[in-house]
Amino acid sequence: MAGDRCSVCEHNVSDAAKSAQCLTCHHCNRTFHTSCLQLHQLPKTHDSFYCQDCSAQHGPITNKSPTQALSTTSKTAKPSFSGADKQIIRKSDRQHTKLNYADMNEGLMGDEKIWEKIINSKQFAVDPFKRYDGDQVTIEFIRQNGLNEPIVFPHQAGLDMMMPDSNITVRDIANLVGLDTPVDVIDVATQAEQPGWNMAKWADYFHSEDRDRIRNVISLEISGTKFAERIRRPKLVRDMDWIDNVWPADLKVNEYPKVQLYCLMGTKNSYTDFHIDFGGTSVFYHIISGSKVFYFIPPTPTNVRKYEKWSSSPDQPTIFLGDEVKECYKVHITAGHTMIIPSGWIHSVFTPEDSIVIGGNFLQGYAMEQQLDIYELEDRTGVPQKFRFPYFLRMNWYAAEKYGKLLQDHPEQVSTVELKGLKRLADYLLSETEYLDSKMGTTDKRRQVRQDIPSTISDPVGLVKQLSNNVEAALANIPTVATPTTKRGLKVKLKVQPTPSTKEPAKQPRLKLKVKQVPAGRPKKEDDDFVYDDSQYFDEEIDEDVLAAEDDDDEYVQAEGQRKAVAAKRPKPVGTASGTPTKRKHSDKKTYHDDSSDDGLGTGTVKAKRVSQKNAGEAAAEKKNKGSVKQRLLNRIKKK
């Protein structure tokens, strides 16, 4: 029977695989592996699937709303889905463009300009980032102030750098780096890499007047080529880069992280989705020709947590991360502009016109905490080694060795910003050395730790313990200055009172709570009507944004449990496909599974999709009962 074999590969299809990994055409009843169709992620809102032969006559429903009409259907035959999208209650008042993801898979034409339409349908905050002359931001400036926000340099003057002429072409670059040099090319509509490209083929494509697809190159490392001889990075970058200042010079001949110089070549309407640069590296970015538009999300704890959930979610392709956060800043830079992006900043990039860019990544001593945070995030989300910073831990060991000597000989040369990062670095490396004990971890883990520690370090445990002691001593000598702040939080005092003795059986202790709004930094004061015991109450400032995010997480966990309970009682529909995101996934990693579908208005949002499980009246009642931040905090403490 036709339904027992995949119509593409002609392999047998089991009943279990048919429900989980296959699609059956609603018209001809033929069965297809989703992998054979190259559909790695299917929308959850489809009711019917039509194969390539049947989609022309039985294509998707065409009565779309004006917003949905932004997503056009390709005239080329392709897998199609039909079915009305569920109406969603949204908190955001931004416009959202519907994504036709059935048309955006490898090998299918789809709507090539989908990202342009998504971007143009949204509103972004005006960026607050400062513009500087090149000579205003020196290494001394960074030592005193750190590098916490993107910096834009409108002019090249004062940066002490050398860049190619603005009239250089992709064909010129191909000749300089080598026509046979392999290059990773990304198909923009699918955000997937396409194999089999070299610089000669890429130059032919880039200069063609009739391009078949929108493609992008963002990972061509050019160090050691004739093209690199025409480039010198900004002095500020050279002064911060650990490859130049920490990595041993004798090793740099053959073995070092080759991430310092990239040539990015993007065609009009190219787009790179939200990401954090590997290893929490900082980035410099110079526009040779054309222009780029960046969309920045600040790396607050709440935003990074949302990014981690989004990047681990099977629904990642259907969610525009900018909709999930309070602020997403738009920065447009043009030819001649240079920008430095600090560690950890979440960003996406749109290319409004053909562009050539020179950029590079670097680890540095003014962002050690952020770098380690991102490295651990990459571990948790299962990012493959190919997409991670090479020699990351070895580089941090070299940094610990160098800073240890510097603190012993010239402690005055280590800034306060570096000292705070060094404390975190020493603690992290000390935890890594625990795996050197034969009783800790697996054999592979112990082997990996030993490989990461340079052979020049004979006593790694002693090194990091000494570093930690020196850092603590240096920090103790720094006078603390109270920083005034207007941020308000919640001051919470809780006392456990035993139930008065009666003839009735003893009851659980009652919680007596007192919650009041107080400015952050005000001295704590005991209330006359309370007697406190440090072992029985807590007294702390709580950031309202963090509280709201924690409530958000609890709501999700509760909604996920309810969804699973309902799903367990419902037979699984034929034709659905389960899978994982196409990038950066390991099967043994925990992932965030959102329970909802595309919102019908465009890119779905996690919060909005959770609200969609209730009707408008229920959502309003829940909001009313939930009350203020104060009430939510009371509810949280009672629950604990």
PDB file of C-alpha atoms in Angstrom, residues 376-499:
ATOM      1  CA  GLU A 376      27.574  27.857  30.918  1.00  0.00           C
ATOM      2  CA  LEU A 377      24.415  28.796  29.016  1.00  0.00           C
ATOM      3  CA  GLU A 378      25.873  27.152  25.909  1.00  0.00           C
ATOM      4  CA  ASP A 379      26.529  24.030  27.974  1.00  0.00           C
ATOM      5  CA  ARG A 380      22.943  23.933  29.214  1.00  0.00           C
ATOM      6  CA  THR A 381      21.426  24.430  25.773  1.00  0.00           C
ATOM      7  CA  GLY A 382      23.682  21.909  24.045  1.00  0.00           C
ATOM      8  CA  VAL A 383      25.401  24.198  21.542  1.00  0.00           C
ATOM      9  CA  PRO A 384      27.652  22.020  19.332  1.00  0.00           C
ATOM     10  CA  GLN A 385      31.398  22.601  19.601  1.00  0.00           C
ATOM     11  CA  LYS A 386      31.454  23.885  16.011  1.00  0.00           C
ATOM     12  CA  PHE A 387      29.538  26.979  17.111  1.00  0.00           C
ATOM     13  CA  ARG A 388      31.525  27.658  20.290  1.00  0.00           C
ATOM     14  CA  PHE A 389      34.642  29.689  21.019  1.00  0.00           C
ATOM     15  CA  PRO A 390      37.684  27.482  20.376  1.00  0.00           C
ATOM     16  CA  TYR A 391      40.022  26.883  23.340  1.00  0.00           C
ATOM     17  CA  PHE A 392      37.672  28.827  25.641  1.00  0.00           C
ATOM     18  CA  LEU A 393      38.718  27.195  28.935  1.00  0.00           C
ATOM     19  CA  ARG A 394      42.390  27.058  28.013  1.00  0.00           C
ATOM     20  CA  MET A 395      42.244  30.778  27.293  1.00  0.00           C
ATOM     21  CA  ASN A 396      40.759  31.379  30.748  1.00  0.00           C
ATOM     22  CA  TRP A 397      43.541  29.334  32.345  1.00  0.00           C
ATOM     23  CA  TYR A 398      46.119  31.471  30.568  1.00  0.00           C
ATOM     24  CA  ALA A 399      44.263  34.563  31.808  1.00  0.00           C
ATOM     25  CA  ALA A 400      44.322  33.265  35.384  1.00  0.00           C
ATOM     26  CA  GLU A 401      48.066  32.609  35.102  1.00  0.00           C
ATOM     27  CA  LYS A 402      48.809  36.085  33.749  1.00  0.00           C
ATOM     28  CA  TYR A 403      46.578  37.941  36.187  1.00  0.00           C
ATOM     29  CA  GLY A 404      48.035  35.938  39.066  1.00  0.00           C
ATOM     30  CA  LYS A 405      51.520  37.223  38.239  1.00  0.00           C
ATOM     31  CA  LEU A 406      50.208  40.741  37.683  1.00  0.00           C
ATOM     32  CA  LEU A 407      48.513  40.835  41.090  1.00  0.00           C
ATOM     33  CA  GLN A 408      51.726  39.728  42.761  1.00  0.00           C
ATOM     34  CA  ASP A 409      54.030  42.159  40.962  1.00  0.00           C
ATOM     35  CA  HIS A 410      51.851  45.129  39.948  1.00  0.00           C
ATOM     36  CA  PRO A 411      48.423  44.955  41.623  1.00  0.00           C
ATOM     37  CA  GLU A 412      47.813  48.616  40.849  1.00  0.00           C
ATOM     38  CA  GLN A 413      47.533  47.723  37.165  1.00  0.00           C
ATOM     39  CA  VAL A 414      44.432  45.597  37.737  1.00  0.00           C
ATOM     40  CA  SER A 415      41.211  47.615  37.683  1.00  0.00           C
ATOM     41  CA  THR A 416      38.238  47.140  39.979  1.00  0.00           C
ATOM     42  CA  VAL A 417      36.188  45.835  37.055  1.00  0.00           C
ATOM     43  CA  GLU A 418      38.812  43.158  36.396  1.00  0.00           C
ATOM     44  CA  LEU A 419      39.079  42.223  40.076  1.00  0.00           C
ATOM     45  CA  LYS A 420      35.362  41.462  40.299  1.00  0.00           C
ATOM     46  CA  GLY A 421      35.604  39.285  37.214  1.00  0.00           C
ATOM     47  CA  LEU A 422      38.722  37.529  38.498  1.00  0.00           C
ATOM     48  CA  LYS A 423      36.885  36.443  41.642  1.00  0.00           C
ATOM     49  CA  ARG A 424      34.302  34.663  39.505  1.00  0.00           C
ATOM     50  CA  LEU A 425      37.021  33.222  37.237  1.00  0.00           C
ATOM     51  CA  ALA A 426      38.998  31.802  40.174  1.00  0.00           C
ATOM     52  CA  ASP A 427      35.881  30.195  41.673  1.00  0.00           C
ATOM     53  CA  TYR A 428      34.935  28.654  38.326  1.00  0.00           C
ATOM     54  CA  LEU A 429      38.373  27.227  37.573  1.00  0.00           C
ATOM     55  CA  LEU A 430      38.650  25.872  41.116  1.00  0.00           C
ATOM     56  CA  SER A 431      35.384  24.000  40.617  1.00  0.00           C
ATOM     57  CA  GLU A 432      36.794  22.557  37.386  1.00  0.00           C
ATOM     58  CA  THR A 433      39.864  21.209  39.183  1.00  0.00           C
ATOM     59  CA  GLU A 434      37.613  19.045  41.367  1.00  0.00           C
ATOM     60  CA  TYR A 435      37.227  16.763  38.363  1.00  0.00           C
ATOM     61  CA  LEU A 436      40.931  15.970  38.517  1.00  0.00           C
ATOM     62  CA  ASP A 437      40.054  13.787  41.508  1.00  0.00           C
ATOM     63  CA  SER A 438      39.540  10.220  40.323  1.00  0.00           C
ATOM     64  CA  LYS A 439      36.330  10.053  42.357  1.00  0.00           C
ATOM     65  CA  MET A 440      34.724  13.008  40.584  1.00  0.00           C
ATOM     66  CA  GLY A 441      33.004  12.881  37.220  1.00  0.00           C
ATOM     67  CA  THR A 442      33.574  10.553  34.314  1.00  0.00           C
ATOM     68  CA  THR A 443      36.816   9.548  32.638  1.00  0.00           C
ATOM     69  CA  ASP A 444      35.958  11.748  29.646  1.00  0.00           C
ATOM     70  CA  LYS A 445      35.346  14.730  31.916  1.00  0.00           C
ATOM     71  CA  ARG A 446      38.674  14.304  33.699  1.00  0.00           C
ATOM     72  CA  ARG A 447      40.466  13.945  30.368  1.00  0.00           C
ATOM     73  CA  GLN A 448      38.789  17.104  29.077  1.00  0.00           C
ATOM     74  CA  VAL A 449      39.771  19.112  32.164  1.00  0.00           C
ATOM     75  CA  ARG A 450      43.392  18.017  31.836  1.00  0.00           C
ATOM     76  CA  GLN A 451      43.440  18.961  28.150  1.00  0.00           C
ATOM     77  CA  ASP A 452      42.078  22.420  28.953  1.00  0.00           C
ATOM     78  CA  ILE A 453      44.821  23.166  31.510  1.00  0.00           C
ATOM     79  CA  PRO A 454      48.036  24.391  29.813  1.00  0.00           C
ATOM     80  CA  SER A 455      51.116  22.252  30.379  1.00  0.00           C
ATOM     81  CA  THR A 456      52.942  25.332  31.695  1.00  0.00           C
ATOM     82  CA  ILE A 457      50.697  25.278  34.792  1.00  0.00           C
ATOM     83  CA  SER A 458      52.160  22.604  37.078  1.00  0.00           C
ATOM     84  CA  ASP A 459      49.853  23.250  40.050  1.00  0.00           C
ATOM     85  CA  PRO A 460      46.438  24.409  38.782  1.00  0.00           C
ATOM     86  CA  VAL A 461      44.757  24.131  42.201  1.00  0.00           C
ATOM     87  CA  GLY A 462      47.449  26.178  43.870  1.00  0.00           C
ATOM     88  CA  LEU A 463      47.305  28.752  41.082  1.00  0.00           C
ATOM     89  CA  VAL A 464      43.589  29.454  41.388  1.00  0.00           C
ATOM     90  CA  LYS A 465      43.606  29.401  45.202  1.00  0.00           C
ATOM     91  CA  GLN A 466      46.416  31.938  45.244  1.00  0.00           C
ATOM     92  CA  LEU A 467      44.602  34.013  42.633  1.00  0.00           C
ATOM     93  CA  SER A 468      41.426  33.971  44.727  1.00  0.00           C
ATOM     94  CA  ASN A 469      43.317  35.072  47.856  1.00  0.00           C
ATOM     95  CA  ASN A 470      45.080  37.885  46.011  1.00  0.00           C
ATOM     96  CA  VAL A 471      41.800  39.083  44.500  1.00  0.00           C
ATOM     97  CA  GLU A 472      40.044  39.118  47.871  1.00  0.00           C
ATOM     98  CA  ALA A 473      42.921  41.047  49.406  1.00  0.00           C
ATOM     99  CA  ALA A 474      42.867  43.597  46.575  1.00  0.00           C
ATOM    100  CA  LEU A 475      39.084  44.019  46.779  1.00  0.00           C
ATOM    101  CA  ALA A 476      39.312  44.527  50.531  1.00  0.00           C
ATOM    102  CA  ASN A 477      41.586  47.518  49.971  1.00  0.00           C
ATOM    103  CA  ILE A 478      39.082  49.238  47.689  1.00  0.00           C
ATOM    104  CA  PRO A 479      36.886  51.720  49.581  1.00  0.00           C
ATOM    105  CA  THR A 480      33.186  51.048  49.130  1.00  0.00           C
ATOM    106  CA  VAL A 481      31.153  53.987  47.919  1.00  0.00           C
ATOM    107  CA  ALA A 482      27.389  53.930  48.410  1.00  0.00           C
ATOM    108  CA  THR A 483      25.739  54.456  45.051  1.00  0.00           C
ATOM    109  CA  PRO A 484      22.455  56.385  45.297  1.00  0.00           C
ATOM    110  CA  THR A 485      19.594  54.792  43.452  1.00  0.00           C
ATOM    111  CA  THR A 486      15.942  55.559  42.870  1.00  0.00           C
ATOM    112  CA  LYS A 487      15.011  51.954  42.157  1.00  0.00           C
ATOM    113  CA  ARG A 488      12.169  50.734  44.329  1.00  0.00           C
ATOM    114  CA  GLY A 489      11.650  47.223  45.532  1.00  0.00           C
ATOM    115  CA  LEU A 490       9.664  45.212  48.032  1.00  0.00           C
ATOM    116  CA  LYS A 491      10.901  44.805  51.567  1.00  0.00           C
ATOM    117  CA  VAL A 492       9.582  41.557  52.992  1.00  0.00           C
ATOM    118  CA  LYS A 493       9.538  40.527  56.633  1.00  0.00           C
ATOM    119  CA  LEU A 494       8.204  37.140  57.648  1.00  0.00           C
ATOM    120  CA  LYS A 495       7.852  35.716  61.126  1.00  0.00           C
ATOM    121  CA  VAL A 496       6.785  32.176  62.050  1.00  0.00           C
ATOM    122  CA  GLN A 497       4.429  32.364  65.042  1.00  0.00           C
ATOM    123  CA  PRO A 498       3.557  29.142  66.903  1.00  0.00           C
ATOM    124  CA  THR A 499      -0.147  28.460  67.365  1.00  0.00           C
TER     125      THR A 499
END
